[in-house]
Coordinates of C-alpha atoms in Angstrom, one line a residue:
M330 CA 60.8 95.6 87.3
I331 CA 62.4 94.6 84.0
V332 CA 64.1 91.4 83.0
L333 CA 67.6 91.7 81.6
A334 CA 68.3 89.0 79.0
S335 CA 72.0 88.9 79.9
Q336 CA 74.5 87.9 82.5
S337 CA 76.8 90.8 81.6
A338 CA 78.4 92.1 84.8
S339 CA 78.8 95.6 83.3
R340 CA 75.1 95.9 82.3
R341 CA 74.0 94.6 85.7
A342 CA 76.3 97.2 87.4
L343 CA 74.9 100.0 85.2
L344 CA 71.3 99.1 86.0
T345 CA 72.0 98.6 89.7
A346 CA 73.8 102.0 89.9
A347 CA 70.9 103.7 88.2
Q348 CA 68.5 102.0 90.7
V349 CA 66.5 100.2 88.0
P350 CA 64.7 97.2 89.5
F351 CA 65.6 94.2 87.4
E352 CA 66.2 90.4 87.3
A353 CA 68.8 88.9 85.1
L354 CA 68.2 85.7 83.1
S355 CA 70.6 84.1 80.6
P356 CA 69.1 84.1 77.1
G357 CA 70.8 80.8 76.2
V358 CA 71.7 82.0 72.7
D359 CA 74.7 80.7 70.7
E360 CA 76.0 84.1 69.8
D361 CA 78.7 82.9 67.4
A362 CA 76.2 80.9 65.4
A363 CA 73.6 83.7 65.4
K364 CA 76.3 86.3 64.3
E365 CA 77.5 84.1 61.5
A366 CA 73.9 83.6 60.2
L367 CA 73.1 87.3 60.4
R368 CA 76.3 88.3 58.8
A369 CA 75.5 85.9 55.9
D370 CA 72.3 87.9 55.5
G371 CA 74.5 91.0 54.9
L372 CA 73.8 92.9 58.1
D373 CA 76.2 95.8 58.9
A374 CA 77.5 96.3 62.5
R375 CA 74.6 98.5 63.6
A376 CA 71.9 96.2 62.3
L377 CA 73.8 93.2 63.7
A378 CA 73.9 94.6 67.2
D379 CA 70.1 95.4 67.0
A380 CA 69.3 91.9 65.6
L381 CA 71.3 90.1 68.3
A382 CA 69.7 92.3 71.1
E383 CA 66.2 91.3 69.7
L384 CA 67.1 87.6 69.5
K385 CA 68.1 87.6 73.2
A386 CA 65.1 89.5 74.4
L387 CA 62.7 87.3 72.4
R388 CA 64.3 84.2 73.7
V389 CA 63.8 85.3 77.4
S390 CA 60.3 86.8 76.7
R391 CA 58.9 83.4 76.0
R392 CA 59.8 82.3 79.5
V393 CA 58.4 85.4 81.3
P394 CA 55.1 86.4 79.8
G395 CA 53.9 89.9 80.8
A396 CA 57.4 91.1 81.6
L397 CA 59.4 93.9 80.0
V398 CA 62.5 92.1 78.7
L399 CA 65.6 94.0 77.9
G400 CA 68.0 92.6 75.3
C401 CA 71.3 94.1 74.6
D402 CA 74.3 93.6 72.3
Q403 CA 77.3 95.5 71.1
T404 CA 79.4 95.3 67.9
L405 CA 82.6 97.0 66.8
S406 CA 83.3 98.2 63.3
L407 CA 86.3 99.9 61.7
D408 CA 85.8 102.9 59.3
D409 CA 85.9 100.6 56.3
G410 CA 82.9 98.6 57.8
A411 CA 85.0 95.6 58.8
M412 CA 83.7 94.1 62.1
I413 CA 85.9 92.9 65.0
D414 CA 84.6 90.2 67.4
K415 CA 85.7 89.3 70.9
A416 CA 89.2 87.7 71.1
V417 CA 89.3 83.9 71.0
D418 CA 92.5 83.9 73.0
R419 CA 95.3 86.2 74.2
A420 CA 97.2 86.0 70.9
D421 CA 94.1 87.1 69.1
A422 CA 93.7 89.9 71.6
E423 CA 97.2 91.1 70.8
Q424 CA 96.4 91.2 67.1
I425 CA 93.1 93.0 67.7
L426 CA 94.9 95.7 69.8
K427 CA 97.5 96.1 67.1
L428 CA 94.8 96.5 64.5
L429 CA 93.0 99.2 66.5
S430 CA 96.2 101.0 67.4
G431 CA 96.2 104.6 66.0
R432 CA 92.8 104.1 64.4
V433 CA 89.2 105.1 64.7
H434 CA 86.5 102.5 65.3
H435 CA 82.8 102.6 66.2
L436 CA 81.0 100.8 68.9
H437 CA 77.3 100.1 68.2
S438 CA 75.4 99.5 71.5
A439 CA 71.9 98.2 71.0
A440 CA 69.1 97.9 73.5
L441 CA 65.6 96.5 72.8
I442 CA 62.5 95.9 75.0
V443 CA 60.2 93.1 74.2
L444 CA 56.8 92.5 75.8
N445 CA 55.0 89.2 75.3
G446 CA 57.2 88.4 72.3
E447 CA 56.8 91.8 70.6
P448 CA 59.4 94.5 70.4
I449 CA 58.0 97.7 71.8
W450 CA 61.1 99.9 72.0
R451 CA 64.6 99.9 70.5
H452 CA 67.7 102.1 70.5
V453 CA 71.1 101.8 68.9
E454 CA 73.8 104.3 70.0
R455 CA 77.1 104.7 68.2
V456 CA 80.3 105.8 69.9
R457 CA 83.3 107.0 67.9
M458 CA 86.5 105.8 69.5
T459 CA 90.1 106.9 68.7
V460 CA 92.8 104.6 69.9
R461 CA 96.1 106.2 70.5
P462 CA 99.2 104.5 69.0
L463 CA 100.0 101.5 71.2
S464 CA 103.5 100.1 71.7
E465 CA 104.2 96.4 71.8
P466 CA 105.4 96.7 75.5
F467 CA 102.2 98.6 76.4
I468 CA 100.0 95.9 74.8
Q469 CA 101.8 93.2 76.7
S470 CA 101.6 94.9 80.1
Y471 CA 98.0 95.9 79.5
L472 CA 97.0 92.3 78.7
D473 CA 99.1 91.0 81.7
A474 CA 97.1 93.3 84.0
D475 CA 93.6 93.0 82.6
W476 CA 93.3 89.9 80.3
E477 CA 91.0 87.9 82.6
E478 CA 88.5 90.8 82.5
C479 CA 88.9 92.4 79.1
R480 CA 88.8 89.0 77.3
W481 CA 85.0 89.1 77.5
C482 CA 84.8 92.5 75.9
V483 CA 84.6 93.3 72.2
G484 CA 87.7 95.3 71.3
C485 CA 89.6 93.8 74.4
Y486 CA 89.0 96.8 76.6
R487 CA 86.9 97.9 79.6
I488 CA 86.6 101.7 79.5
E489 CA 85.8 101.6 83.2
G490 CA 89.1 99.9 83.9
P491 CA 92.7 100.0 82.5
G492 CA 91.2 100.0 79.0
A493 CA 90.7 103.8 79.4
Q494 CA 94.5 104.1 78.7
L495 CA 94.0 102.9 75.1
F496 CA 92.2 106.0 74.0
A497 CA 93.1 109.4 72.7
K498 CA 89.5 110.5 72.2
V499 CA 86.0 109.2 72.8
E500 CA 82.9 110.8 71.2
G501 CA 79.7 109.4 72.7
S502 CA 78.3 108.0 75.9
Q503 CA 80.4 106.0 78.3
F504 CA 77.3 104.0 79.2
A505 CA 77.1 102.9 75.6
I506 CA 80.7 101.9 75.6
Q507 CA 80.0 99.7 78.7
G508 CA 77.2 98.0 76.7
L509 CA 74.0 99.8 77.4
P510 CA 72.5 103.1 76.0
L511 CA 71.4 103.9 79.5
L512 CA 69.9 107.4 79.2
P513 CA 67.4 106.5 76.4
L514 CA 66.5 103.4 78.3
L515 CA 65.8 105.3 81.5
D516 CA 63.6 107.7 79.6
F517 CA 61.6 104.8 78.2
L518 CA 61.2 103.3 81.6
R519 CA 59.9 106.6 83.0
V520 CA 57.3 106.8 80.2
R521 CA 56.2 103.2 81.0
G522 CA 55.9 104.0 84.7
V523 CA 58.7 101.6 85.7
L524 CA 60.7 104.5 87.1
A525 CA 59.3 107.7 88.7
A526 CA 59.1 110.7 86.4

């Protein structure tokens, strides 16, 4: 059994589908404030995802001594290093999708395991995503159809839903796109004896 330091529906679904025994607890982290502080320290997108995953896992680990606590986070960066956050509202989502249209971006999906307040495993997976050119009517119809779901996702898309239509090419793991580098995590859990080898 592991403890997932997240209430993310997609991460819970991935662990459930892979038959990983887990319990989910909210880390109670103010992500916006934490992101702002870490960015002020000069962290790039990869390091930021890793640091946020660690923060969440450490916060929950204090409440469940002896448990393997999984913290996760995901960041999005453009080729120039600029980072994109989750949309604050639908108008912001439209601007994000226009910015991503016809461009390459990178998702950095971090996972970290903490035991008794000490990180014992970490992995950050990068996925290269090429968004096809998006027309204004497509953006509007896409957000009409999926806004209530994609609003919680960095980049305003769910690859497992209508967001798949945004892409011309994806290089990397679909699991990582959904917020969890699942295969390296499963390997670690087999080594630890949580899953059968």
